[in-house]
Amino acid sequence: MIRFECDYAEGMHPRILERLVETNMEQTAGYGEDSYCERAAALIKQACGREDIDVHFLVGGTQTNLTVIGSILRPYQGVFCADTGHLNVHETGAIEATGHKVIVLPTTADGRLTAAEIRKAYEAHWNDATHEHMVQPGMVYISQSTEDGTAYTKAELEEISAICRKCELPLFIDGARLGYALAAEDCDHTLQDIARLADVFYIGGTKVGAMMGEAVVIVNPALKKDFRYIIKNRGAMLAKGRLLGIQFETLFEDGLYFQVAKHADKMAMQIRNAFEEKGIKMLFDSKTNQQFPILPNKMMEKLAEKYAFSFWCKVGDAHTAVRFCTSWATKEENVAELLEDIKKL
Amino acid sequence: MIRFECDYAEGMHPRILERLVETNMEQTAGYGEDSYCERAAALIKQACGREDIDVHFLVGGTQTNLTVIGSILRPYQGVFCADTGHLNVHETGAIEATGHKVIVLPTTADGRLTAAEIRKAYEAHWNDATHEHMVQPGMVYISQSTEDGTAYTKAELEEISAICRKCELPLFIDGARLGYALAAEDCDHTLQDIARLADVFYIGGTKVGAMMGEAVVIVNPALKKDFRYIIKNRGAMLAKGRLLGIQFETLFEDGLYFQVAKHADKMAMQIRNAFEEKGIKMLFDSKTNQQFPILPNKMMEKLAEKYAFSFWCKVGDAHTAVRFCTSWATKEENVAELLEDIKKL
Amino acid sequence: MIRFECDYAEGMHPRILERLVETNMEQTAGYGEDSYCERAAALIKQACGREDIDVHFLVGGTQTNLTVIGSILRPYQGVFCADTGHLNVHETGAIEATGHKVIVLPTTADGRLTAAEIRKAYEAHWNDATHEHMVQPGMVYISQSTEDGTAYTKAELEEISAICRKCELPLFIDGARLGYALAAEDCDHTLQDIARLADVFYIGGTKVGAMMGEAVVIVNPALKKDFRYIIKNRGAMLAKGRLLGIQFETLFEDGLYFQVAKHADKMAMQIRNAFEEKGIKMLFDSKTNQQFPILPNKMMEKLAEKYAFSFWCKVGDAHTAVRFCTSWATKEENVAELLEDIKKL
Amino acid sequence: MIRFECDYAEGMHPRILERLVETNMEQTAGYGEDSYCERAAALIKQACGREDIDVHFLVGGTQTNLTVIGSILRPYQGVFCADTGHLNVHETGAIEATGHKVIVLPTTADGRLTAAEIRKAYEAHWNDATHEHMVQPGMVYISQSTEDGTAYTKAELEEISAICRKCELPLFIDGARLGYALAAEDCDHTLQDIARLADVFYIGGTKVGAMMGEAVVIVNPALKKDFRYIIKNRGAMLAKGRLLGIQFETLFEDGLYFQVAKHADKMAMQIRNAFEEKGIKMLFDSKTNQQFPILPNKMMEKLAEKYAFSFWCKVGDAHTAVRFCTSWATKEENVAELLEDIKKL
């Protein structure tokens, strides 16, 4: 079985593993106050093109979301989120468990929030005579790339950022797959743009080369205060924090993060192209590492004999949309074999 | 200005006030452990036709909702609720503040949840391979009558109750306006049915004759344990609890609760009939104390000169749905004057 | 049985009841946005000697504590509190339920926090190398008068306020029995001092003449924002808010609040003096409405035949400290009878 | 500088690292549903001598504490904990952030809770007439070994377990350093005893050979339900869960866990003995990997030139108690050098 089910099936990029081996017996301070974390933070600041940001390392995505959101909102505030957003659908109520409503907004057909919907919902709140009886919008959460593999363009991010600043709603970008978005062939922006447009965001490691780890970047000075307290308060402070520092240091010291993302996106686009050449339509127009072909059920069953992929949704009676996912670890020969098999279908 | 804006504009039914005057200087134990609360509970048990239920008195609706829901759910569970439900829309995130997601279900056009939607959502959760990554449905919340003035029939409540029991989801009925539902001309069930079909519910006092107060009735024995602890934990235990006991004693000692509700419903139906005779359509088919005529804007403006009512929503460019609300305190002569004015329109 | 058990055994001051009767059928806006609340707030501002404060009306003490504290602290912060504080002992974990640790500080023998202990604990936190692993002190909570009936002097309040401002810890004064403290024969300060020294405090109604109600006064501008949202979020917004407004209007329009407190304190001091004349020692040096004689067990049993009072604690094998509590409703003739009976012991 | 500051200064045991290298490119299911986690759980069941237990793998200690405690308590309940307990002192309010009070109990001088104190506090709660106004005791938390390096004997654990079962208080044992307790030269019990006496406990990996990871063992069937939901709800579910499985598999497949603990304890006892031979007193009678000599300040300064250790507390003006901590990674030659230097003092 060749697996394209998800982007977290393997361990970690070999170069990271190598660094773990090299550094294993070193003694360092705990809780992220070691020189590896320090250097990793410095490299990320450099990649973001600015020094005036705080960088913290956490272990996982849901943990990061609940920590960041809990650090920003007051008790009666909620977070705007796409109805398909990870926060809303796949975190077992983790955000609500910290006391906050996820306020669902409608999205484009491929899972992106729009500045217009944010403004509309914000104004609707404040124009309502009974607004004190409703959750107050307190921040905006988007994912780059989205759950549907699609990505915001620079113009869209600019627009969203502008409306957020106008409404004084901090913009939080979930970058669990940020690498794949930035490495996409049609991407028109950089990490530096993200660091300019977001108030806080994270650079996902778990799905982009690391064994685990998300690097939180706090840009807005008002959101920096006491962030380490809240990390600990949420049970999210890793004792051997250098494990996170070593990984991000390796990913950012010579661009490895972007290389592995580029590889995954390239593999994904080969798969997409092969499907499209067979006349298969895609559910979403994704240029990143997740591809969603709408397969005739027979064809899906045939492919499932040899390849693992995820069920996404039924499309009529005769078709099914599935997800093929690539990663830093996807092997070229496995993709080549898949391409052959698609051709033969 | 004659007011039909809401059902909590006046103080309390004169007979309650009289009882407050009579009992004012008596000394009683605090925190609901007095003889008035005891007798009120006994009367409510009698009205429910059973002794094996617990009765507690709280001050307000949102307080009651967050206390009851918080007492039932485990941290990763949420509550099924109509998208128009009070919980979801008008409680400033009070339920989420206790850590729980309000899981929104689609409703009928007039705001009622259906057994079919509950079953569908329940099954969708458990059939999903990733269900551990999603909030687990833990209970069902409905309002009788609903925010739209409509009410569930006995058959609908039977169906909902049956599916809840099958799925082991406690059914919680918000009865802030329960009196108005039970007193409606077409109501086919009684308080005893409610006490048979719900696991926990409350009998609203604030909007039905009392100055404040909601009587929580816990039917399901599994939900009774330590309820007074959680009342206190939520800041919902009234020091001079007898103030609540005296009110519910008065409302239930000779059927006053149902009389005042019947009066309000009758007044509301007169208003409805007057509008319908003028060819005005109603937004919802309500038989309770809330009526929602869809008025031509001109007509609305004319009425607004003399009467206060609530804006509900725009219906096209030329019409507006508004809410007329009656209560135990609505005066017959004021309604008569309104009926005249509607005729003249 | 003549009762001296607590200060919330009766209903409400007759003048308040009278006002309820007079205003009962008036129609007002809900949720505290009526003219009674407005006037009550204006009268309280006047009594505090300043206009630049916000006044809100809540129903009960625990509710007020959890609402105010939850509005101030960030998630990793706790509140400094006397080990005997109501927050810590008698609120069923209500503060922790909002996510915050009650950080217990040692007190004087009669239940007062000191500026020295606050400073010490504050410095200990920040001087500890592992402070990020400990709850951060976020505010200070004291009660005036305390659970032991004792009261802070003006100098003590000045000192505490000064250290709080130096440490940027908002000072919150629980005034459930504020009237009794201010009306004490040796009280050297006024409500205006409280309003100058606290960042936020409340004027207790439930125990000082009202049927229920606590008037929160927010002095520190930084704590005012969106307070009505958090009231609603905590289930603490009363639908018929005018019920609270009417009570505080009556209590503050001509000094009734202070008169009833003075009466209670006077009654309490008569009881104290009678005990002391018999050679009975008091557990605490209280000048307010709570008195704690240390009675020989026999004498206690004798008194208990005719009077109700509260057990406080055992003092050796042969003595018991008990609490006699007076209130606005304590009758002079009942006290006279008690004084006689003490003399006869 | 030779470091004895803590037991989490290095990476991971070389055999674990080796296994990471071997398995790195394997593809497995995520979220702990892989064969490594399965096998690690089976090995732990075997080591516990029973099959009827559930095993889950989490990343860190505070995270584990807040997840387990949050899964057990109802909102108005708290957890009994030593005043020196990690929960109470060093988790930045993480337990309170999940809504629960840490109810502090007095301990023995060396940090152990006693069955007598638990019973006393439990009875005090239920005997108090106002118990509904106080946090209800809901479970008991102890650490084996404790923060002071001391350990409960089998008889003490039996007694605590018995009182917990009598009071229906689940017993939760924090085993962050469980290995060091079980490997101590005077330990009179085994992992099987722990699994018999606790309702839920965890086997610490972070401080005993792993790079991270705590293995939660749920013994009491009533506590097993939906535990994976709450792991996810708390942001504690690791995407590449096999990283935890691989570590515990390695630690438990041939007793490595106990070997590394034995090594650390042996090193620690050598240090202790060397100090005692010099006439230095120990602050606590620890037989585990943490030793607390009370050093004359001069001697402390001298040692600090070459060795890193932790400040614990001042003992009079002239002495300071410090902590020397060993681990699986402590090198025999470093200890030998230290012993020499102690002799020379």
mmCIF file of N, CA and C in Angstrom, chain A residues 31 33 70-77 99 125-126 129 131-137 222-230 232-234 237, chain C residues 31 33 70-77 99 125-126 129 131-137 222-230 232-234 237:
data_model
loop_
_atom_site.group_PDB
_atom_site.id
_atom_site.type_symbol
_atom_site.label_atom_id
_atom_site.label_comp_id
_atom_site.label_asym_id
_atom_site.label_seq_id
_atom_site.Cartn_x
_atom_site.Cartn_y
_atom_site.Cartn_z
ATOM 1 N N TYR A 31 12.346 24.145 29.108
ATOM 2 C CA TYR A 31 11.213 25.042 28.878
ATOM 3 C C TYR A 31 11.457 26.112 27.813
ATOM 4 N N GLU A 33 14.170 27.720 27.064
ATOM 5 C CA GLU A 33 15.117 28.802 27.352
ATOM 6 C C GLU A 33 16.553 28.385 27.036
ATOM 7 N N GLY A 70 -6.952 31.903 23.487
ATOM 8 C CA GLY A 70 -7.194 32.176 24.906
ATOM 9 C C GLY A 70 -6.390 33.351 25.427
ATOM 10 N N SER A 71 -5.269 33.643 24.772
ATOM 11 C CA SER A 71 -4.439 34.758 25.241
ATOM 12 C C SER A 71 -4.970 36.105 24.759
ATOM 13 N N ILE A 72 -5.822 36.076 23.762
ATOM 14 C CA ILE A 72 -6.271 37.322 23.133
ATOM 15 C C ILE A 72 -7.659 37.764 23.598
ATOM 16 N N LEU A 73 -8.583 36.836 23.660
ATOM 17 C CA LEU A 73 -9.985 37.205 23.879
ATOM 18 C C LEU A 73 -10.316 37.475 25.335
ATOM 19 N N ARG A 74 -11.242 38.391 25.554
ATOM 20 C CA ARG A 74 -11.868 38.536 26.871
ATOM 21 C C ARG A 74 -13.046 37.549 26.933
ATOM 22 N N PRO A 75 -13.561 37.271 28.146
ATOM 23 C CA PRO A 75 -14.495 36.147 28.288
ATOM 24 C C PRO A 75 -15.748 36.187 27.403
ATOM 25 N N TYR A 76 -16.205 37.357 27.049
ATOM 26 C CA TYR A 76 -17.466 37.479 26.303
ATOM 27 C C TYR A 76 -17.217 37.616 24.806
ATOM 28 N N GLN A 77 -15.985 37.396 24.398
ATOM 29 C CA GLN A 77 -15.658 37.552 22.982
ATOM 30 C C GLN A 77 -15.496 36.194 22.291
ATOM 31 N N GLY A 99 -13.583 28.726 26.840
ATOM 32 C CA GLY A 99 -14.613 29.693 27.178
ATOM 33 C C GLY A 99 -15.114 30.569 26.042
ATOM 34 N N HIS A 125 -23.046 42.973 14.160
ATOM 35 C CA HIS A 125 -23.003 42.917 15.621
ATOM 36 C C HIS A 125 -23.244 44.290 16.228
ATOM 37 N N TRP A 126 -22.454 45.239 15.806
ATOM 38 C CA TRP A 126 -22.506 46.543 16.462
ATOM 39 C C TRP A 126 -23.744 47.341 16.103
ATOM 40 N N ALA A 129 -29.342 46.334 18.088
ATOM 41 C CA ALA A 129 -29.679 47.025 19.339
ATOM 42 C C ALA A 129 -29.392 46.129 20.544
ATOM 43 N N HIS A 131 -26.835 44.118 20.977
ATOM 44 C CA HIS A 131 -25.498 43.528 20.801
ATOM 45 C C HIS A 131 -24.887 43.041 22.109
ATOM 46 N N GLU A 132 -25.258 43.672 23.221
ATOM 47 C CA GLU A 132 -24.699 43.202 24.496
ATOM 48 C C GLU A 132 -25.197 41.806 24.866
ATOM 49 N N HIS A 133 -26.221 41.356 24.174
ATOM 50 C CA HIS A 133 -26.759 40.019 24.424
ATOM 51 C C HIS A 133 -26.159 38.984 23.470
ATOM 52 N N MET A 134 -25.203 39.412 22.690
ATOM 53 C CA MET A 134 -24.578 38.500 21.733
ATOM 54 C C MET A 134 -23.058 38.487 21.945
ATOM 55 N N VAL A 135 -22.440 37.393 21.568
ATOM 56 C CA VAL A 135 -20.985 37.306 21.661
ATOM 57 C C VAL A 135 -20.351 38.433 20.859
ATOM 58 N N GLN A 136 -19.402 39.094 21.455
ATOM 59 C CA GLN A 136 -18.733 40.184 20.743
ATOM 60 C C GLN A 136 -17.590 39.605 19.886
ATOM 61 N N PRO A 137 -17.525 40.001 18.624
ATOM 62 C CA PRO A 137 -16.399 39.547 17.803
ATOM 63 C C PRO A 137 -15.086 40.092 18.382
ATOM 64 N N ALA A 222 0.823 44.411 21.394
ATOM 65 C CA ALA A 222 -0.189 44.297 22.447
ATOM 66 C C ALA A 222 -0.487 42.843 22.799
ATOM 67 N N LEU A 223 -0.093 41.924 21.931
ATOM 68 C CA LEU A 223 -0.406 40.511 22.176
ATOM 69 C C LEU A 223 0.768 39.739 22.753
ATOM 70 N N LYS A 224 1.882 40.423 22.988
ATOM 71 C CA LYS A 224 3.095 39.707 23.413
ATOM 72 C C LYS A 224 3.166 39.417 24.910
ATOM 73 N N LYS A 225 2.502 40.254 25.686
ATOM 74 C CA LYS A 225 2.675 40.248 27.132
ATOM 75 C C LYS A 225 2.365 38.886 27.751
ATOM 76 N N ASP A 226 3.322 38.388 28.518
ATOM 77 C CA ASP A 226 3.086 37.199 29.345
ATOM 78 C C ASP A 226 2.713 35.956 28.547
ATOM 79 N N PHE A 227 3.117 35.886 27.293
ATOM 80 C CA PHE A 227 2.711 34.725 26.499
ATOM 81 C C PHE A 227 3.266 33.420 27.070
ATOM 82 N N ARG A 228 4.434 33.465 27.669
ATOM 83 C CA ARG A 228 4.977 32.231 28.250
ATOM 84 C C ARG A 228 4.128 31.752 29.445
ATOM 85 N N TYR A 229 3.552 32.671 30.175
ATOM 86 C CA TYR A 229 2.640 32.263 31.252
ATOM 87 C C TYR A 229 1.470 31.446 30.695
ATOM 88 N N ILE A 230 0.913 31.953 29.600
ATOM 89 C CA ILE A 230 -0.268 31.256 29.104
ATOM 90 C C ILE A 230 0.104 29.933 28.441
ATOM 91 N N LYS A 232 2.312 27.937 29.593
ATOM 92 C CA LYS A 232 2.381 27.009 30.728
ATOM 93 C C LYS A 232 0.988 26.716 31.269
ATOM 94 N N ASN A 233 0.184 27.756 31.368
ATOM 95 C CA ASN A 233 -1.181 27.629 31.896
ATOM 96 C C ASN A 233 -2.010 26.626 31.088
ATOM 97 N N ARG A 234 -1.710 26.499 29.816
ATOM 98 C CA ARG A 234 -2.453 25.581 28.953
ATOM 99 C C ARG A 234 -1.773 24.217 28.845
ATOM 100 N N MET A 237 3.841 23.924 27.606
ATOM 101 C CA MET A 237 5.270 24.225 27.658
ATOM 102 C C MET A 237 6.061 22.923 27.756
ATOM 103 N N TYR C 31 -33.289 44.886 31.429
ATOM 104 C CA TYR C 31 -31.847 44.712 31.488
ATOM 105 C C TYR C 31 -31.083 45.902 32.053
ATOM 106 N N GLU C 33 -31.676 49.078 31.743
ATOM 107 C CA GLU C 33 -31.624 50.301 30.941
ATOM 108 C C GLU C 33 -32.863 51.173 31.167
ATOM 109 N N GLY C 70 -13.667 37.837 36.875
ATOM 110 C CA GLY C 70 -13.523 37.331 35.513
ATOM 111 C C GLY C 70 -13.325 38.437 34.492
ATOM 112 N N SER C 71 -13.772 39.647 34.812
ATOM 113 C CA SER C 71 -13.626 40.745 33.855
ATOM 114 C C SER C 71 -12.235 41.363 33.899
ATOM 115 N N ILE C 72 -11.509 41.093 34.967
ATOM 116 C CA ILE C 72 -10.209 41.752 35.165
ATOM 117 C C ILE C 72 -9.024 40.861 34.798
ATOM 118 N N LEU C 73 -9.058 39.619 35.223
ATOM 119 C CA LEU C 73 -7.866 38.767 35.110
ATOM 120 C C LEU C 73 -7.678 38.168 33.717
ATOM 121 N N ARG C 74 -6.415 37.986 33.349
ATOM 122 C CA ARG C 74 -6.108 37.166 32.177
ATOM 123 C C ARG C 74 -6.010 35.698 32.651
ATOM 124 N N PRO C 75 -6.040 34.734 31.715
ATOM 125 C CA PRO C 75 -6.231 33.339 32.145
ATOM 126 C C PRO C 75 -5.199 32.790 33.131
ATOM 127 N N TYR C 76 -4.006 33.293 33.122
ATOM 128 C CA TYR C 76 -2.938 32.742 33.958
ATOM 129 C C TYR C 76 -2.777 33.538 35.251
ATOM 130 N N GLN C 77 -3.712 34.429 35.512
ATOM 131 C CA GLN C 77 -3.612 35.258 36.701
ATOM 132 C C GLN C 77 -4.565 34.790 37.791
ATOM 133 N N GLY C 99 -11.921 30.007 35.961
ATOM 134 C CA GLY C 99 -10.574 29.747 35.464
ATOM 135 C C GLY C 99 -9.436 30.327 36.276
ATOM 136 N N HIS C 125 6.714 36.440 44.070
ATOM 137 C CA HIS C 125 6.409 35.909 42.735
ATOM 138 C C HIS C 125 7.439 36.358 41.719
ATOM 139 N N TRP C 126 7.663 37.648 41.655
ATOM 140 C CA TRP C 126 8.517 38.171 40.588
ATOM 141 C C TRP C 126 9.993 37.887 40.821
ATOM 142 N N ALA C 129 12.782 32.589 40.239
ATOM 143 C CA ALA C 129 13.303 32.308 38.898
ATOM 144 C C ALA C 129 12.280 31.544 38.065
ATOM 145 N N HIS C 131 9.040 31.997 37.991
ATOM 146 C CA HIS C 131 7.731 32.649 38.139
ATOM 147 C C HIS C 131 6.751 32.335 37.011
ATOM 148 N N GLU C 132 7.271 32.060 35.836
ATOM 149 C CA GLU C 132 6.356 31.719 34.736
ATOM 150 C C GLU C 132 5.643 30.387 34.963
ATOM 151 N N HIS C 133 6.143 29.636 35.919
ATOM 152 C CA HIS C 133 5.509 28.346 36.240
ATOM 153 C C HIS C 133 4.514 28.483 37.394
ATOM 154 N N MET C 134 4.303 29.696 37.809
ATOM 155 C CA MET C 134 3.382 29.934 38.914
ATOM 156 C C MET C 134 2.298 30.926 38.483
ATOM 157 N N VAL C 135 1.159 30.837 39.137
ATOM 158 C CA VAL C 135 0.084 31.788 38.844
ATOM 159 C C VAL C 135 0.578 33.204 39.087
ATOM 160 N N GLN C 136 0.301 34.069 38.153
ATOM 161 C CA GLN C 136 0.723 35.465 38.316
ATOM 162 C C GLN C 136 -0.335 36.227 39.127
ATOM 163 N N PRO C 137 0.101 36.963 40.145
ATOM 164 C CA PRO C 137 -0.871 37.781 40.881
ATOM 165 C C PRO C 137 -1.462 38.831 39.945
ATOM 166 N N ALA C 222 -9.759 51.713 33.144
ATOM 167 C CA ALA C 222 -9.319 50.546 32.372
ATOM 168 C C ALA C 222 -10.205 49.331 32.609
ATOM 169 N N LEU C 223 -10.981 49.350 33.673
ATOM 170 C CA LEU C 223 -11.817 48.191 33.994
ATOM 171 C C LEU C 223 -13.273 48.352 33.552
ATOM 172 N N LYS C 224 -13.576 49.471 32.913
ATOM 173 C CA LYS C 224 -14.977 49.758 32.593
ATOM 174 C C LYS C 224 -15.464 49.100 31.305
ATOM 175 N N LYS C 225 -14.544 48.876 30.398
ATOM 176 C CA LYS C 225 -14.914 48.487 29.038
ATOM 177 C C LYS C 225 -15.761 47.207 29.001
ATOM 178 N N ASP C 226 -16.876 47.312 28.328
ATOM 179 C CA ASP C 226 -17.705 46.137 28.026
ATOM 180 C C ASP C 226 -18.201 45.401 29.268
ATOM 181 N N PHE C 227 -18.332 46.093 30.380
ATOM 182 C CA PHE C 227 -18.741 45.370 31.584
ATOM 183 C C PHE C 227 -20.137 44.767 31.440
ATOM 184 N N ARG C 228 -21.006 45.425 30.680
ATOM 185 C CA ARG C 228 -22.347 44.851 30.502
ATOM 186 C C ARG C 228 -22.304 43.535 29.723
ATOM 187 N N TYR C 229 -21.371 43.421 28.799
ATOM 188 C CA TYR C 229 -21.212 42.131 28.105
ATOM 189 C C TYR C 229 -20.884 41.007 29.092
ATOM 190 N N ILE C 230 -19.979 41.298 29.995
ATOM 191 C CA ILE C 230 -19.580 40.211 30.884
ATOM 192 C C ILE C 230 -20.672 39.915 31.912
ATOM 193 N N LYS C 232 -23.797 39.876 31.214
ATOM 194 C CA LYS C 232 -24.689 38.964 30.480
ATOM 195 C C LYS C 232 -24.022 37.589 30.301
ATOM 196 N N ASN C 233 -22.756 37.618 29.970
ATOM 197 C CA ASN C 233 -21.997 36.372 29.746
ATOM 198 C C ASN C 233 -22.006 35.471 30.973
ATOM 199 N N ARG C 234 -22.100 36.061 32.152
ATOM 200 C CA ARG C 234 -22.109 35.283 33.390
ATOM 201 C C ARG C 234 -23.533 34.963 33.855
ATOM 202 N N MET C 237 -27.397 39.230 34.216
ATOM 203 C CA MET C 237 -28.160 40.417 33.841
ATOM 204 C C MET C 237 -29.641 40.158 34.098
#
